[in-house]
């Protein structure tokens, strides 16, 4: 396991702009050039930004924009929390090879995601939108499962397979951190979870159809579909399959038989 705490250099950059007149020069010297390979891959290959996008954003930065985050990371040991969650996750499903985590501050980054970097998959944590870290360990377990799935089966997802993968990751985090209410693993408000539980039959096929057309059923709120409905559908399908077909066996059975189980579930969503 290797945890790369790039964010520390970002705060050094923030402290430097009080003395440096040229923000872009300070950004390059204290943060960007130190981690150029990773940041270029994430910003330009994964997010599709240009260097001018980054430069414009840097020139607009105020240190006060990140004061709440800087205080939050002083109170929360990100490195230890990451290590503890990865170790717990590995106890559930051992991962062959290195587990690399990059904790950084970007611009409009996903809170966590798995991307390809240097011929491997890595877990990325973009801190800029974090206000608290209550859900951090569960989120890390969720992404660890995506890392495992990508390493074993690749990251080329059709829309239905994306739904199944998200459901597996949610069930996996439930095994790593048992005892939370279901909506906690879905990162949903209780009221939204209850509404979807009672009305999923009303939304299910519309959501599947929209996903097949390339729509985002995970983060968007379009065509009258509830926010994060894709995660709910994935969790519902996978947890039901585990209960009814795998007869309560662990999530490991699902991961190890991923391809065959996906065929079954995709047939049901076709």
Tab-separated table of C-alpha atoms in Angstrom:
chain	number	residue	atom	x	y	z
A	1	UNK	CA	0.000	0.000	0.000
A	2	UNK	CA	1.270	3.461	-0.834
A	3	UNK	CA	-0.595	6.604	0.206
A	4	UNK	CA	0.535	9.704	-1.664
A	5	UNK	CA	-0.476	12.854	0.238
A	6	UNK	CA	-0.135	15.467	-2.496
A	7	UNK	CA	-2.503	17.861	-0.735
A	8	UNK	CA	0.160	18.875	1.764
A	9	UNK	CA	2.093	20.630	-0.996
A	10	UNK	CA	-1.072	22.417	-2.086
A	11	UNK	CA	-1.302	24.025	1.342
A	12	UNK	CA	2.353	25.038	1.063
A	13	UNK	CA	1.399	26.759	-2.194
A	14	UNK	CA	-1.502	28.522	-0.473
A	15	UNK	CA	0.815	29.854	2.212
A	16	UNK	CA	3.272	31.004	-0.458
A	17	UNK	CA	0.780	33.181	-2.341
A	18	UNK	CA	0.840	35.645	0.546
A	19	UNK	CA	4.445	36.370	-0.469
A	20	UNK	CA	4.472	35.570	-4.197
A	21	UNK	CA	2.952	38.037	-6.635
A	22	UNK	CA	2.656	35.452	-9.399
A	23	UNK	CA	0.184	32.729	-8.326
A	24	UNK	CA	0.846	30.531	-11.339
A	25	UNK	CA	4.588	30.554	-10.709
A	26	UNK	CA	4.044	29.635	-7.053
A	27	UNK	CA	1.544	26.927	-8.021
A	28	UNK	CA	4.035	25.345	-10.410
A	29	UNK	CA	6.927	25.531	-7.985
A	30	UNK	CA	5.263	24.312	-4.803
A	31	UNK	CA	2.596	21.931	-6.111
A	32	UNK	CA	2.157	21.240	-9.814
A	33	UNK	CA	5.693	20.380	-10.913
A	34	UNK	CA	6.242	18.157	-7.868
A	35	UNK	CA	3.337	15.940	-8.906
A	36	UNK	CA	3.124	16.683	-12.619
A	37	UNK	CA	2.787	13.098	-13.857
A	38	UNK	CA	-0.225	12.343	-11.695
A	39	UNK	CA	-1.913	15.736	-12.040
A	40	UNK	CA	-1.466	15.810	-15.829
A	41	UNK	CA	-2.999	12.348	-16.085
A	42	UNK	CA	-5.926	13.251	-13.871
A	43	UNK	CA	-6.664	16.723	-15.235
A	44	UNK	CA	-5.957	16.232	-18.912
A	45	UNK	CA	-6.648	12.541	-19.563
A	46	UNK	CA	-9.407	11.843	-17.031
A	47	UNK	CA	-11.185	15.200	-16.647
A	48	UNK	CA	-10.420	16.616	-20.081
A	49	UNK	CA	-9.100	19.956	-18.860
A	50	UNK	CA	-6.486	22.091	-20.622
A	51	UNK	CA	-3.497	23.805	-19.064
A	52	UNK	CA	-5.308	27.110	-19.588
A	53	UNK	CA	-8.280	25.826	-17.554
A	54	UNK	CA	-5.903	25.091	-14.673
A	55	UNK	CA	-4.059	28.373	-15.005
A	56	UNK	CA	-7.298	30.372	-14.979
A	57	UNK	CA	-8.511	28.561	-11.890
A	58	UNK	CA	-5.197	29.070	-10.096
A	59	UNK	CA	-5.251	32.789	-10.792
A	60	UNK	CA	-8.716	32.992	-9.195
A	61	UNK	CA	-7.677	31.154	-6.005
A	62	UNK	CA	-7.962	32.803	-2.631
A	63	UNK	CA	-6.356	31.121	0.361
A	64	UNK	CA	-9.585	31.700	2.278
A	65	UNK	CA	-11.399	29.395	-0.185
A	66	UNK	CA	-9.606	26.457	1.442
A	67	UNK	CA	-9.438	27.577	5.067
A	68	UNK	CA	-12.245	25.245	6.190
A	69	UNK	CA	-10.608	22.275	4.440
A	70	UNK	CA	-7.210	23.098	5.893
A	71	UNK	CA	-8.663	23.078	9.407
A	72	UNK	CA	-10.587	19.858	8.742
A	73	UNK	CA	-7.491	17.926	7.623
A	74	UNK	CA	-5.604	19.094	10.690
A	75	UNK	CA	-8.238	17.407	12.851
A	76	UNK	CA	-8.654	14.240	10.782
A	77	UNK	CA	-5.752	11.887	10.113
A	78	UNK	CA	-6.377	11.183	6.436
A	79	UNK	CA	-3.387	8.929	6.016
A	80	UNK	CA	-4.263	6.712	8.966
A	81	UNK	CA	-7.967	6.602	8.035
A	82	UNK	CA	-7.009	5.577	4.497
A	83	UNK	CA	-4.650	2.882	5.710
A	84	UNK	CA	-7.187	1.485	8.180
A	85	UNK	CA	-9.958	1.307	5.563
A	86	UNK	CA	-7.696	-0.342	2.966
A	87	UNK	CA	-6.489	-2.928	5.500
A	88	UNK	CA	-10.055	-3.753	6.530
A	89	UNK	CA	-11.029	-4.025	2.861
A	90	UNK	CA	-8.099	-6.306	2.107
A	91	UNK	CA	-9.226	-8.594	4.909
A	92	UNK	CA	-12.501	-9.044	3.040
A	93	UNK	CA	-10.983	-9.434	-0.442
A	94	UNK	CA	-7.164	-9.633	-0.646
A	95	UNK	CA	-5.712	-7.654	-3.535
A	96	UNK	CA	-2.692	-8.947	-5.405
A	97	UNK	CA	-0.173	-6.227	-6.194
A	98	UNK	CA	0.181	-2.662	-5.039
A	99	UNK	CA	-2.686	-0.480	-3.832
A	100	UNK	CA	-1.812	3.139	-4.613
A	101	UNK	CA	-3.884	6.022	-3.253
A	102	UNK	CA	-3.420	9.652	-4.298
A	103	UNK	CA	-4.917	12.278	-2.005
A	104	UNK	CA	-4.804	15.667	-3.690
A	105	UNK	CA	-6.600	18.943	-4.220
A	106	UNK	CA	-7.802	19.583	-7.725
A	107	UNK	CA	-10.583	21.561	-9.358
A	108	UNK	CA	-14.118	20.128	-9.363
A	109	UNK	CA	-12.703	16.623	-8.840
A	110	UNK	CA	-14.877	13.675	-7.841
A	111	UNK	CA	-14.623	13.050	-4.103
A	112	UNK	CA	-13.166	9.612	-4.873
A	113	UNK	CA	-12.676	7.595	-8.024
A	114	UNK	CA	-10.445	4.963	-9.601
A	115	UNK	CA	-8.398	5.940	-12.664
A	116	UNK	CA	-5.705	4.355	-14.789
A	117	UNK	CA	-2.230	5.747	-14.158
A	118	UNK	CA	1.128	4.354	-15.298
A	119	UNK	CA	-0.335	1.055	-16.521
A	120	UNK	CA	-2.201	0.401	-13.290
A	121	UNK	CA	-5.344	1.494	-11.502
A	122	UNK	CA	-5.123	3.859	-8.536
A	123	UNK	CA	-7.582	5.315	-6.036
A	124	UNK	CA	-7.866	9.097	-6.263
A	125	UNK	CA	-9.243	11.322	-3.507
A	126	UNK	CA	-10.049	14.911	-4.500
A	127	UNK	CA	-10.380	16.871	-1.289
A	128	UNK	CA	-11.658	20.217	-2.523
A	129	UNK	CA	-15.348	19.448	-1.923
A	130	UNK	CA	-14.960	17.708	1.443
A	131	UNK	CA	-16.462	19.585	4.365
A	132	UNK	CA	-16.296	16.705	6.845
A	133	UNK	CA	-14.927	13.180	6.830
A	134	UNK	CA	-17.714	11.205	8.493
A	135	UNK	CA	-18.218	8.975	5.439
A	136	UNK	CA	-14.546	8.800	4.428
A	137	UNK	CA	-13.776	5.201	5.574
A	138	UNK	CA	-16.894	3.777	3.885
A	139	UNK	CA	-16.131	5.734	0.705
A	140	UNK	CA	-12.575	4.376	0.688
A	141	UNK	CA	-13.864	0.785	1.044
A	142	UNK	CA	-16.272	1.462	-1.841
A	143	UNK	CA	-13.423	2.653	-4.072
A	144	UNK	CA	-11.179	-0.228	-3.019
A	145	UNK	CA	-13.828	-2.566	-4.445
A	146	UNK	CA	-13.815	-0.622	-7.721
A	147	UNK	CA	-10.026	-0.935	-7.749
A	148	UNK	CA	-10.312	-4.714	-7.351
A	149	UNK	CA	-12.957	-4.969	-10.095
A	150	UNK	CA	-10.909	-2.847	-12.500
A	151	UNK	CA	-7.724	-4.811	-11.851
A	152	UNK	CA	-9.524	-8.119	-12.368
A	153	UNK	CA	-11.949	-7.242	-15.175
A	154	UNK	CA	-10.926	-3.890	-16.658
A	155	UNK	CA	-12.764	-0.592	-16.706
A	156	UNK	CA	-14.721	-0.814	-19.943
A	157	UNK	CA	-18.284	-0.535	-18.713
A	158	UNK	CA	-21.509	-0.643	-20.625
A	159	UNK	CA	-24.316	1.173	-18.754
A	160	UNK	CA	-25.752	-2.000	-17.227
A	161	UNK	CA	-22.376	-3.206	-16.045
A	162	UNK	CA	-21.733	0.177	-14.420
A	163	UNK	CA	-24.950	-0.278	-12.412
A	164	UNK	CA	-23.839	-3.751	-11.296
A	165	UNK	CA	-20.342	-2.594	-10.358
A	166	UNK	CA	-21.741	0.193	-8.217
A	167	UNK	CA	-24.043	-2.278	-6.503
A	168	UNK	CA	-21.126	-4.604	-5.771
A	169	UNK	CA	-19.058	-1.739	-4.338
A	170	UNK	CA	-21.930	-0.691	-2.071
A	171	UNK	CA	-22.428	-4.244	-0.798
A	172	UNK	CA	-18.681	-4.582	-0.331
A	173	UNK	CA	-18.471	-1.462	1.853
A	174	UNK	CA	-21.370	-2.873	3.879
A	175	UNK	CA	-19.273	-5.963	4.645
A	176	UNK	CA	-16.218	-3.879	5.533
A	177	UNK	CA	-18.206	-1.545	7.819
A	178	UNK	CA	-21.335	-3.431	8.945
A	179	UNK	CA	-24.066	-1.923	11.052
A	180	UNK	CA	-24.922	1.279	9.180
A	181	UNK	CA	-28.391	1.916	7.745
A	182	UNK	CA	-28.607	1.123	4.038
A	183	UNK	CA	-28.803	4.777	3.049
A	184	UNK	CA	-25.422	5.315	4.744
A	185	UNK	CA	-23.708	3.037	2.217
A	186	UNK	CA	-25.507	4.819	-0.609
A	187	UNK	CA	-24.554	8.272	0.749
A	188	UNK	CA	-28.180	9.317	0.561
A	189	UNK	CA	-30.513	11.132	2.895
A	190	UNK	CA	-32.912	8.821	4.704
A	191	UNK	CA	-35.931	10.527	3.143
A	192	UNK	CA	-34.580	10.001	-0.401
A	193	UNK	CA	-33.832	6.360	0.344
A	194	UNK	CA	-37.335	5.796	1.738
A	195	UNK	CA	-38.903	7.459	-1.288
A	196	UNK	CA	-36.925	5.265	-3.702
A	197	UNK	CA	-37.719	2.145	-1.693
A	198	UNK	CA	-41.436	2.819	-2.043
A	199	UNK	CA	-41.412	4.009	-5.676
A	200	UNK	CA	-38.606	2.090	-7.392
A	201	UNK	CA	-41.101	0.187	-9.557
A	202	UNK	CA	-42.224	3.528	-10.940
A	203	UNK	CA	-38.693	4.583	-11.910
A	204	UNK	CA	-36.802	1.354	-12.631
A	205	UNK	CA	-37.334	0.847	-16.356
A	206	UNK	CA	-37.186	4.553	-17.164
A	207	UNK	CA	-33.831	4.729	-15.397
A	208	UNK	CA	-32.478	1.656	-17.205
A	209	UNK	CA	-33.662	3.018	-20.548
A	210	UNK	CA	-32.059	6.388	-19.872
A	211	UNK	CA	-28.781	4.730	-18.876
A	212	UNK	CA	-28.740	2.701	-22.103
A	213	UNK	CA	-29.032	5.980	-24.025
A	214	UNK	CA	-25.933	7.275	-22.276
A	215	UNK	CA	-27.638	9.283	-19.537
A	216	UNK	CA	-26.145	9.723	-16.084
A	217	UNK	CA	-28.381	7.979	-13.548
A	218	UNK	CA	-25.781	8.282	-10.806
A	219	UNK	CA	-25.296	12.005	-10.357
A	220	UNK	CA	-27.760	13.773	-12.599
A	221	UNK	CA	-31.361	14.706	-11.946
A	222	UNK	CA	-32.919	14.712	-15.388
A	223	UNK	CA	-35.973	13.274	-17.097
A	224	UNK	CA	-37.748	13.223	-13.749
A	225	UNK	CA	-35.378	10.619	-12.280
A	226	UNK	CA	-34.330	10.925	-8.638
A	227	UNK	CA	-30.761	11.870	-7.786
A	228	UNK	CA	-28.379	8.867	-7.391
A	229	UNK	CA	-31.013	6.382	-8.531
A	230	UNK	CA	-28.332	4.347	-10.347
A	231	UNK	CA	-26.634	3.532	-7.059
A	232	UNK	CA	-29.939	2.505	-5.526
A	233	UNK	CA	-30.788	0.200	-8.443
A	234	UNK	CA	-27.344	-1.387	-8.359
A	235	UNK	CA	-27.533	-1.971	-4.618
A	236	UNK	CA	-31.029	-3.414	-4.878
A	237	UNK	CA	-30.087	-5.827	-7.687
A	238	UNK	CA	-26.825	-7.034	-6.170
A	239	UNK	CA	-28.087	-7.405	-2.599
A	240	UNK	CA	-31.155	-9.304	-3.831
A	241	UNK	CA	-29.011	-11.599	-5.999
A	242	UNK	CA	-26.730	-12.319	-3.047
A	243	UNK	CA	-29.699	-13.155	-0.862
A	244	UNK	CA	-31.784	-15.174	-3.320
A	245	UNK	CA	-29.228	-16.800	-5.642
A	246	UNK	CA	-25.984	-16.868	-3.684
A	247	UNK	CA	-27.964	-17.792	-0.551
A	248	UNK	CA	-26.334	-15.197	1.660
A	249	UNK	CA	-22.740	-15.991	0.679
A	250	UNK	CA	-20.164	-13.231	0.981
A	251	UNK	CA	-19.502	-10.528	-1.583
A	252	UNK	CA	-16.338	-12.452	-2.503
A	253	UNK	CA	-18.523	-14.979	-4.326
A	254	UNK	CA	-19.936	-12.152	-6.382
A	255	UNK	CA	-16.528	-10.733	-7.266
A	256	UNK	CA	-15.020	-14.121	-8.102
A	257	UNK	CA	-17.971	-15.018	-10.373
A	258	UNK	CA	-18.417	-11.495	-11.692
A	259	UNK	CA	-18.685	-12.237	-15.409
A	260	UNK	CA	-21.295	-15.009	-15.114
A	261	UNK	CA	-23.368	-13.103	-12.565
A	262	UNK	CA	-23.300	-9.979	-14.740
A	263	UNK	CA	-24.744	-11.990	-17.610
A	264	UNK	CA	-27.635	-13.063	-15.367
A	265	UNK	CA	-28.327	-9.569	-14.097
A	266	UNK	CA	-27.923	-7.901	-17.487
A	267	UNK	CA	-30.431	-10.359	-18.924
A	268	UNK	CA	-32.894	-9.210	-16.281
A	269	UNK	CA	-32.321	-5.541	-17.136
A	270	UNK	CA	-32.414	-6.019	-20.915
